[in-house]
Coordinates of C-alpha atoms and ligand atoms in Angstrom, one line a residue:
X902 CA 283.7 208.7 169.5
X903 CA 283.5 208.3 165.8
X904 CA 287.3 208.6 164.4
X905 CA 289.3 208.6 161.2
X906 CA 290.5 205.2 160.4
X907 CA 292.5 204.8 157.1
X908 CA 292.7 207.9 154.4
X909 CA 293.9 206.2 151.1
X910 CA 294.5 207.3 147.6
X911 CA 294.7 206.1 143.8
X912 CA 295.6 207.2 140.4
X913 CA 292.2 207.2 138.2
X914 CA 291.8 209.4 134.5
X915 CA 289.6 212.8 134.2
X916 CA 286.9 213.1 131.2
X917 CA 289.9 214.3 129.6
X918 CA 292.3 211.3 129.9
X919 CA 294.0 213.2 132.2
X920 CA 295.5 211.5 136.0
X921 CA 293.6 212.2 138.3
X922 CA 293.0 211.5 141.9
X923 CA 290.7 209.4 143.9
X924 CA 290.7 209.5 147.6
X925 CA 289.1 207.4 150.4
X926 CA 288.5 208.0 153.9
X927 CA 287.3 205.7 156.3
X928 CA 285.5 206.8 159.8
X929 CA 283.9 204.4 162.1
X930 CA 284.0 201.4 159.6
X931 CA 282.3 203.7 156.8
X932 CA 283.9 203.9 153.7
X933 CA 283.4 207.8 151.8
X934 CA 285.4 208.4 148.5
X935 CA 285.5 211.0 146.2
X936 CA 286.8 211.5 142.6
X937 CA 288.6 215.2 142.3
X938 CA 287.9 217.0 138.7
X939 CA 290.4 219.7 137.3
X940 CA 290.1 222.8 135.2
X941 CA 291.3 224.1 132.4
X942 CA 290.8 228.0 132.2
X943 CA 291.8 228.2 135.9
X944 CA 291.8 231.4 137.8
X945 CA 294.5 233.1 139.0
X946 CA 293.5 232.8 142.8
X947 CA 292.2 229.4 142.6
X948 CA 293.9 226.4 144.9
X949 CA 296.9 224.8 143.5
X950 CA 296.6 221.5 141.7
X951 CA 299.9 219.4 143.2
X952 CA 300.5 217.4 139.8
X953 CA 304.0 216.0 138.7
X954 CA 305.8 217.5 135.7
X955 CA 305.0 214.8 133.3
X956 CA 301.2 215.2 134.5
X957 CA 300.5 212.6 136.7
X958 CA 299.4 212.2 140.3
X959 CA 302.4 210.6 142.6
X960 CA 303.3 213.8 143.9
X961 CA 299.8 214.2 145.3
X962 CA 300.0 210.3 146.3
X963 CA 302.9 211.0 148.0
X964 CA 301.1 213.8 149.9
X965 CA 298.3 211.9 150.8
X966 CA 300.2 208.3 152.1
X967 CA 303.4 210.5 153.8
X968 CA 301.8 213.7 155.5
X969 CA 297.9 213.5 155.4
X970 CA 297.2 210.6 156.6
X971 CA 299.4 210.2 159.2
X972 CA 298.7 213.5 160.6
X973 CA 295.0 212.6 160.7
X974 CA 294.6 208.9 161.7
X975 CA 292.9 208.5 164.7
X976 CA 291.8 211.7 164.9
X977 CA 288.1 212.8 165.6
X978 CA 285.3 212.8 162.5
X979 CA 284.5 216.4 162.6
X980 CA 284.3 218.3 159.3
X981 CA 285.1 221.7 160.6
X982 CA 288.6 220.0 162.5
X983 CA 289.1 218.0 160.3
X984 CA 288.8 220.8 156.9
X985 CA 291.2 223.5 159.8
X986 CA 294.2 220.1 160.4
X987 CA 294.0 219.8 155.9
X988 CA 294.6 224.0 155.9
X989 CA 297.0 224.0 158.9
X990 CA 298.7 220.9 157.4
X991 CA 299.6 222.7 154.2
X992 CA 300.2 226.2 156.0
X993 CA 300.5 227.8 152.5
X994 CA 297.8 230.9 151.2
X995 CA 297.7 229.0 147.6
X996 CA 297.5 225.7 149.0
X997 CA 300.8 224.8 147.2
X998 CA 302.7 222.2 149.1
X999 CA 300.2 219.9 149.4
X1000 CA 297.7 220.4 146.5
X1001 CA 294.0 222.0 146.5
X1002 CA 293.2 218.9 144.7
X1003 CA 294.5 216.8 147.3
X1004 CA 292.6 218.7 149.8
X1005 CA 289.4 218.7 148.2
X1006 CA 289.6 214.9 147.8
X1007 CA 290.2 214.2 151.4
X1008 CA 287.8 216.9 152.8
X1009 CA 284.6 215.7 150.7
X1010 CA 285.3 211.8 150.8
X1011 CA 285.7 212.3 154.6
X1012 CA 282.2 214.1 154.8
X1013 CA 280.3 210.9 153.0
X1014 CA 282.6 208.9 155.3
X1015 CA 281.2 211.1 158.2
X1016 CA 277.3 211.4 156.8
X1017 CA 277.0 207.3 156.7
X1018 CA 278.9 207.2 160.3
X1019 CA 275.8 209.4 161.2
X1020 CA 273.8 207.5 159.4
X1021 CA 272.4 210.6 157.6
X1022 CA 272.0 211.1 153.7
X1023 CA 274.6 213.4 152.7
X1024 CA 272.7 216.1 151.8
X1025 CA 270.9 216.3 155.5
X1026 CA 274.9 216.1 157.0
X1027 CA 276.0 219.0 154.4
X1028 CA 273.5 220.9 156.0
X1029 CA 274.6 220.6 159.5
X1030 CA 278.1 222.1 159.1
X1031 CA 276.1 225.2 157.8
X1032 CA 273.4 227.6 157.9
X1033 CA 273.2 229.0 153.7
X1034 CA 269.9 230.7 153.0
X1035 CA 268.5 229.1 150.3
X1036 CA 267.5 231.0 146.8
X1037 CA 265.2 228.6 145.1
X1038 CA 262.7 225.5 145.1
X1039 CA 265.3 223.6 142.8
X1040 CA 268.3 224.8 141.1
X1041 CA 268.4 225.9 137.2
X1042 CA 270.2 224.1 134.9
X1043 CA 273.1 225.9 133.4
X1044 CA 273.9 223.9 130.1
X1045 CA 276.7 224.7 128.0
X1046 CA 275.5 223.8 124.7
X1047 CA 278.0 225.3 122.4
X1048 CA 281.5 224.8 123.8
X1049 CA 284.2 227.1 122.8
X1050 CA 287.9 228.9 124.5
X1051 CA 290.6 226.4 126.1
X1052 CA 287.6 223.5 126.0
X1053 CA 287.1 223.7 122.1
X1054 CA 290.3 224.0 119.7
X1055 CA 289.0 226.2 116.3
X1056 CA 285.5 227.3 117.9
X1057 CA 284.1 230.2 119.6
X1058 CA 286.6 232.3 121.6
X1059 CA 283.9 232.5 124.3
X1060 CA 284.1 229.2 126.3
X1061 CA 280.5 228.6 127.3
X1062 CA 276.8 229.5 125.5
X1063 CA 274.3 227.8 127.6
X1064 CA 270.7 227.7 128.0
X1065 CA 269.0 227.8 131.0
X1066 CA 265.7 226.4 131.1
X1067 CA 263.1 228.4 133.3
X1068 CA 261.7 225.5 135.4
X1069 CA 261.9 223.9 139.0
X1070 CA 261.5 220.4 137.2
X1071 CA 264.3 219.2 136.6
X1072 CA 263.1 216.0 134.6
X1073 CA 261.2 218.9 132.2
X1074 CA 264.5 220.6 132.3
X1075 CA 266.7 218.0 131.2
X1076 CA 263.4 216.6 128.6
X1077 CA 264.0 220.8 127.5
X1078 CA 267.3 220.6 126.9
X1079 CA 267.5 217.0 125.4
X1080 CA 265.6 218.5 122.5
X1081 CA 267.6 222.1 121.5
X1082 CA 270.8 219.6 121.7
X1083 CA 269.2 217.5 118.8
X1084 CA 267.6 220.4 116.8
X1085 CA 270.7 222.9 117.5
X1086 CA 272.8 219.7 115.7
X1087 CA 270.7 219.5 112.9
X1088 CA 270.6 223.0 112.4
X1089 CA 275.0 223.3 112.5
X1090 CA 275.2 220.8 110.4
X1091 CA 272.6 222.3 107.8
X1092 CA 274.8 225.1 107.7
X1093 CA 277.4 222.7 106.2
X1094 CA 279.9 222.0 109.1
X1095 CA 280.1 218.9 110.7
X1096 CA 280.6 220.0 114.6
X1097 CA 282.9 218.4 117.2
X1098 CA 282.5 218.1 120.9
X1099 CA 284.2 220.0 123.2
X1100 CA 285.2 219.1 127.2
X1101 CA 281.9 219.5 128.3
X1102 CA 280.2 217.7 125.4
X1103 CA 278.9 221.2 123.3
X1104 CA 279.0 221.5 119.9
X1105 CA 282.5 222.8 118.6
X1106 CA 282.6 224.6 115.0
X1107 CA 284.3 227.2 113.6
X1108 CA 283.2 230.7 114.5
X1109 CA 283.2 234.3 112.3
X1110 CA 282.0 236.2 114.4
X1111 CA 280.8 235.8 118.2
X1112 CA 276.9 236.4 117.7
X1113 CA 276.4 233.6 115.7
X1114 CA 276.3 230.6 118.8
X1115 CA 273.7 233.3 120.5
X1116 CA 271.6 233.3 117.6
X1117 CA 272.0 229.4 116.7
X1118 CA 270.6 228.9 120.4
X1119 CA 268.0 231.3 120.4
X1120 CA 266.6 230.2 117.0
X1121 CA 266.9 226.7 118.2
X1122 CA 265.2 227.2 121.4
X1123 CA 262.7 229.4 120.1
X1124 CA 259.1 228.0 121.9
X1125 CA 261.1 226.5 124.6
X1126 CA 260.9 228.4 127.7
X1127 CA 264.8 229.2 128.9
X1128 CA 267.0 231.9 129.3
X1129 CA 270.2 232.3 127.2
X1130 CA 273.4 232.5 129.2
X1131 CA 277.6 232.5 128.5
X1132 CA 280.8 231.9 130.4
X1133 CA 283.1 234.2 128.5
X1134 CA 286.0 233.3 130.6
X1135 CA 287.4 236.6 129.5
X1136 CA 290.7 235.8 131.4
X1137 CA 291.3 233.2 128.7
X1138 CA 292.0 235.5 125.9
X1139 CA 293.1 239.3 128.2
X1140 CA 296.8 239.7 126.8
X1141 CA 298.7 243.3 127.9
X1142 CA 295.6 245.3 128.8
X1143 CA 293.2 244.2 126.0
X1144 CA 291.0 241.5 125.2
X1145 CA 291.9 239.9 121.8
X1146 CA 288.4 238.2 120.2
X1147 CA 288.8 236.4 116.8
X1148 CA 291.8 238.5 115.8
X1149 CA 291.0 242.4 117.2
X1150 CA 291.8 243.8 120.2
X1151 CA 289.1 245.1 122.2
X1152 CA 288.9 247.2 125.1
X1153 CA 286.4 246.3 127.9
X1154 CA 284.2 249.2 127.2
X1155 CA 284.3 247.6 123.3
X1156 CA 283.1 244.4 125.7
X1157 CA 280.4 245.8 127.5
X1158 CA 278.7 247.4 124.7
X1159 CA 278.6 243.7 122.5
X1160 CA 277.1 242.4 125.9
X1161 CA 275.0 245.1 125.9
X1162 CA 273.8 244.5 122.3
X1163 CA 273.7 240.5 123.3
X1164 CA 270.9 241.4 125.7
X1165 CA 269.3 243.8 123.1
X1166 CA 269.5 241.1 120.4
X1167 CA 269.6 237.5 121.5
X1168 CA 267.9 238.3 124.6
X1169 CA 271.0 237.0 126.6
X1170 CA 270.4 236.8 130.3
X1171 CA 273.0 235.6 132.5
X1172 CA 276.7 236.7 131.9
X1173 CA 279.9 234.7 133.2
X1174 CA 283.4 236.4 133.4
X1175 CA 282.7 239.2 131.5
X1176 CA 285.9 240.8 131.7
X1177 CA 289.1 239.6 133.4
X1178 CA 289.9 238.2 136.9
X1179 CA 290.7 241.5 138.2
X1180 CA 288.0 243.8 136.8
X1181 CA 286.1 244.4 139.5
X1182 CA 285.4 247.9 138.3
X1183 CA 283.8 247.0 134.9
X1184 CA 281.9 244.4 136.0
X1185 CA 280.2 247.2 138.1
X1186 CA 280.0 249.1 135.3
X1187 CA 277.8 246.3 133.3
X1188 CA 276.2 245.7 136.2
X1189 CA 275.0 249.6 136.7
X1190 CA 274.0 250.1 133.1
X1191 CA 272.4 246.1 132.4
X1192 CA 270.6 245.6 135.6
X1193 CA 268.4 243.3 133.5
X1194 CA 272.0 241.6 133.0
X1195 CA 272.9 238.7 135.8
X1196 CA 276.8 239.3 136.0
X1197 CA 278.4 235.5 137.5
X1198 CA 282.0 235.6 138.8
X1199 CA 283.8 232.4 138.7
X1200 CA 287.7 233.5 137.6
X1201 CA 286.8 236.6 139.3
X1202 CA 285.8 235.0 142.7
X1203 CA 287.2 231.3 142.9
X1204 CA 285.1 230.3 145.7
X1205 CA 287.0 232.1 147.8
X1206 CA 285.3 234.0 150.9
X1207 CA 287.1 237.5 150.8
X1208 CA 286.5 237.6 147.1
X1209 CA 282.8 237.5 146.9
X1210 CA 282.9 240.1 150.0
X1211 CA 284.7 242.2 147.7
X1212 CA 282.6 241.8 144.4
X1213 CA 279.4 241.9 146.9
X1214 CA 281.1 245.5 148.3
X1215 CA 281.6 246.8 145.0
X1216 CA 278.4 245.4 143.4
X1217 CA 280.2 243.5 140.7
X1218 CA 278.0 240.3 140.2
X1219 CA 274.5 239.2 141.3
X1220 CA 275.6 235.0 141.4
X1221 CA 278.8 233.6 141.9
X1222 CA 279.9 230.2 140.6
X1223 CA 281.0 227.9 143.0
X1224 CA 283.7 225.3 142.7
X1225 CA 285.1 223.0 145.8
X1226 CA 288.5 222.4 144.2
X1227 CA 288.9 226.1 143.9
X1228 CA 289.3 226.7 147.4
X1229 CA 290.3 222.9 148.5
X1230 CA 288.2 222.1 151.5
X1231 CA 284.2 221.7 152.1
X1232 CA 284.3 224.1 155.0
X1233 CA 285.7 226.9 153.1
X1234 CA 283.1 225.6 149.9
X1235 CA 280.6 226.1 152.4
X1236 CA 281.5 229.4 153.8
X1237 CA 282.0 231.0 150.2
X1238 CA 278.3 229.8 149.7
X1239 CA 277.6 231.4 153.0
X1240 CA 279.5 234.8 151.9
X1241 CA 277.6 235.1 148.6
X1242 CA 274.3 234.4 150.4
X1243 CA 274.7 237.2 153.2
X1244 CA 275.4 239.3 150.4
X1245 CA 272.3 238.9 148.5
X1246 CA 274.6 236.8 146.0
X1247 CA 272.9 233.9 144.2
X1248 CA 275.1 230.5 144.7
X1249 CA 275.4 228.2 141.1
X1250 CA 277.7 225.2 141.7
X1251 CA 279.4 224.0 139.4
X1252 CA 281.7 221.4 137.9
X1253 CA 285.1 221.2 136.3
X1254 CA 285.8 221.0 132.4
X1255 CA 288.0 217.9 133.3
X1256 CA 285.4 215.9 135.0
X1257 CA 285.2 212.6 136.9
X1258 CA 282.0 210.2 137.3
X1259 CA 281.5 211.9 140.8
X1260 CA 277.6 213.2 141.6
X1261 CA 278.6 215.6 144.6
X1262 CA 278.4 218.7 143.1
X1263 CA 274.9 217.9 142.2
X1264 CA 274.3 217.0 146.2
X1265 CA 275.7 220.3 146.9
X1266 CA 273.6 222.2 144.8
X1267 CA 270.4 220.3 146.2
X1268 CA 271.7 220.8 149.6
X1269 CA 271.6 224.4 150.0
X1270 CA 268.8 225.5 147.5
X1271 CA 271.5 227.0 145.3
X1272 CA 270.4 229.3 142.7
X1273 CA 271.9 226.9 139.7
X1274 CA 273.6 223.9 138.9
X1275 CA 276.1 223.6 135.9
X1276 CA 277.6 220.3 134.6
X1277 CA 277.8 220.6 131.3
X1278 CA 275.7 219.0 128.2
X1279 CA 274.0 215.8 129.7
X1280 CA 274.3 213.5 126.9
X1281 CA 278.2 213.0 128.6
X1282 CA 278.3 210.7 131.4
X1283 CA 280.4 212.3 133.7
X1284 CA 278.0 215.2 133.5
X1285 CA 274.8 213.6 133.4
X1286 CA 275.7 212.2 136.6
X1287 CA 275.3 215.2 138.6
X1288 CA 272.1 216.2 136.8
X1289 CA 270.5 213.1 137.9
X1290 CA 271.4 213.1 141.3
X1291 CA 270.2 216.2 141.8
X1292 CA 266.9 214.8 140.0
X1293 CA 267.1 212.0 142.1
X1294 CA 267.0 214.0 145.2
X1295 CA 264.5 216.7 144.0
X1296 CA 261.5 213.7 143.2
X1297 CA 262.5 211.7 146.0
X1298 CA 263.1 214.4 149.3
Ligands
PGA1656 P1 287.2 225.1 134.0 O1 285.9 225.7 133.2 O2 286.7 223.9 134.8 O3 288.1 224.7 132.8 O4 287.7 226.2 134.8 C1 284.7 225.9 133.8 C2 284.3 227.3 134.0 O5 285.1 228.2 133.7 O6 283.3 227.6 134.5
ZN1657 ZN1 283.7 229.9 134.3

């Protein structure tokens, strides 16, 4: 019988400076680590991050050294036991005592522990613990070109305006969006600001209205086969029952008719957090009048099972983002991914704005087929990372 050895943890820094954790499992003389990221614009529902009050990670350490890993030593390498003792551990709904980050750490360094016990790659063990239809050849790449919300001080008030080239290449993906990186530079800057970078490598610059990043990427992609997309995040800037963009306060029916004149205009195609983490009702309502529209959930959903039954039930999004630190283990990940697909939901994994050097999100995506993978502008190394293991795996499986 194959069974956990040592579970051990350290202190390491996120893309953002920021502690982080680091956690390594060890099964049947096999080492599997992995590297937790953290968000920013987090959703309500997500998994709780355990994180000390001046930041740092010794409460999680704590949690890992005084009740994890005693509880677990010894027993056997099984994902699904294993992912059920982390939740049962913890015994809270929010994953609060000991951490969602904690639990994601342990739960995905144990499965690469588990896969090289089995001597299988890791994508061939993810799919043993579950059956996930898949929805395509190879995922899309969701880039997020123009960076803006809580990941870009003084730019955009939407967080994300990504392009998503139309290919099942991913080398002629990244080669696609190598070049609108360098020509959508050129082109800010020609319009006389110098942009920053936000935290996941997009341009940053001051913003007067919210069409103009649309219109900067669809000039700049223009030739280039993709599809224009945005994480709105719309939970980032919902204050008492209204939606405050650059100054005015909109109402989400103000909201869904600029998205509708996005589509109209710019073409745009895919649509993250529309509205805010508890409008199921008006993302139905965009959904119903744009069906040329994809609506994503990602504040909305949080990986979480019951939530994507519900926005499935009410018809509120066609893809759902998918985040393993939302929900804290790989067997819940899993059966989110699961959910959506029964559904008819399209699965896009996705990384954190606070990232780490870790490719699994990229392995996860490969996996299961998953409709899209989003990590970010790949000219950062902690994104790039994830593209090119799921390049790896694409050319060489
Ligand atoms: P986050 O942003 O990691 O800060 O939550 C990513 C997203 O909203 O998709
Ligand atoms: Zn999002």
């Amino acid at each position: 019988m194959t069974a956990i050895q040592d579970i051990r943890a350290e202190e390491i820094r996120d893309s953002r400076g920021k502690p982080t954790l680091r956690v390594v499992v060890v099964a049947d003389g096999q080492e599997g680590s992995f590297d937790v990221p953290s968000g920013a614009s987090t959703g309500e529902h997500e998994a709780h991050e355990l994180r000390d009050a001046s930041g740092g990670m010794s409460l999680a350490l704590r949690a890992i050294a005084e009740d994890i890993a005693p509880a677990l030593r010894g027993m056997e390498a099984d994902q699904r036991e294993l992912d059920a003792a982390l939740i049962t551990l913890d015994g809270t709904e929010a994953k609060s005592r000991l951490g969602g980050n904690t639990l994601i750490g342990v739960s995905i360094a144990a499965a690469r522990a588990f896969a090289r016990a089995a001597r299988a790659p890791l994508y061939e063990y993810l799919r043993s613990l579950a059956s996930i239809p898949p929805s395509r050849a190879a995922p899309l790449l969701f880039v997020n070109l123009i960076n803006g919300g809580k990941h870009a001080e003084g730019g955009s008030p939407f967080q994300e305006h990504q392009i998503i080239p139309d290919t099942d290449d991913v080398r002629e993906a990244l080669d696609i969006v190598g070049r609108v990186y360098e020509k959508l530079g050129a082109r800010i800057r020609a319009g006389g600001s110098e942009p920053g970078e936000g935290d996941e490598g997009g341009y940053v610059f001051p913003v007067k209205d919210v069409e103009t990043p649309f219109a900067l990427l669809a000039e700049t992609s223009s030739g280039e086969k993709v599809f224009l997309g945005a994480d709105i995040a719309a939970s980032s800037f919902y204050r008492d029952g209204a939606y405050d963009v650059l100054g005015q306060r909109k109402s989400a029916h103000d909201l869904l008719r600029m998205y509708r004149d996005f589509r109209a205009k710019v073409g745009l195609r895919f649509v993250e957090d529309p509205f805010s983490e508890e409008s199921f009702a008006d993302f139905s309502a965009l959904a119903s009048t744009e069906p040329d529209l994809t609506l994503i959930g990602d504040d909305l959903t949080t990986t979480d099972p019951e939530r994507i039954g519900k926005a499935a039930e009410v018809r509120a999004i066609r893809a759902v983002i998918i985040k393993p630190n939302q929900i804290g283990t790989l067997s819940e990940t899993l059966a989110a991914m699961k959910a959506a697909r029964d559904n008819g939901i399209d699965c896009i994994v996705s990384h954190r704005s606070g990232e780490t050097m870790d490719d699994f999100v990229g392995e996860l995506a490969f996996a299961f087929g998953a409709f899209g993978l989003k990590a970010g502008a790949p000219h950062r190394p902690e994104r790039r990372v994830k593209y090119e293991r799921l390049l790896a795996l694409t050319t060489a499986v």
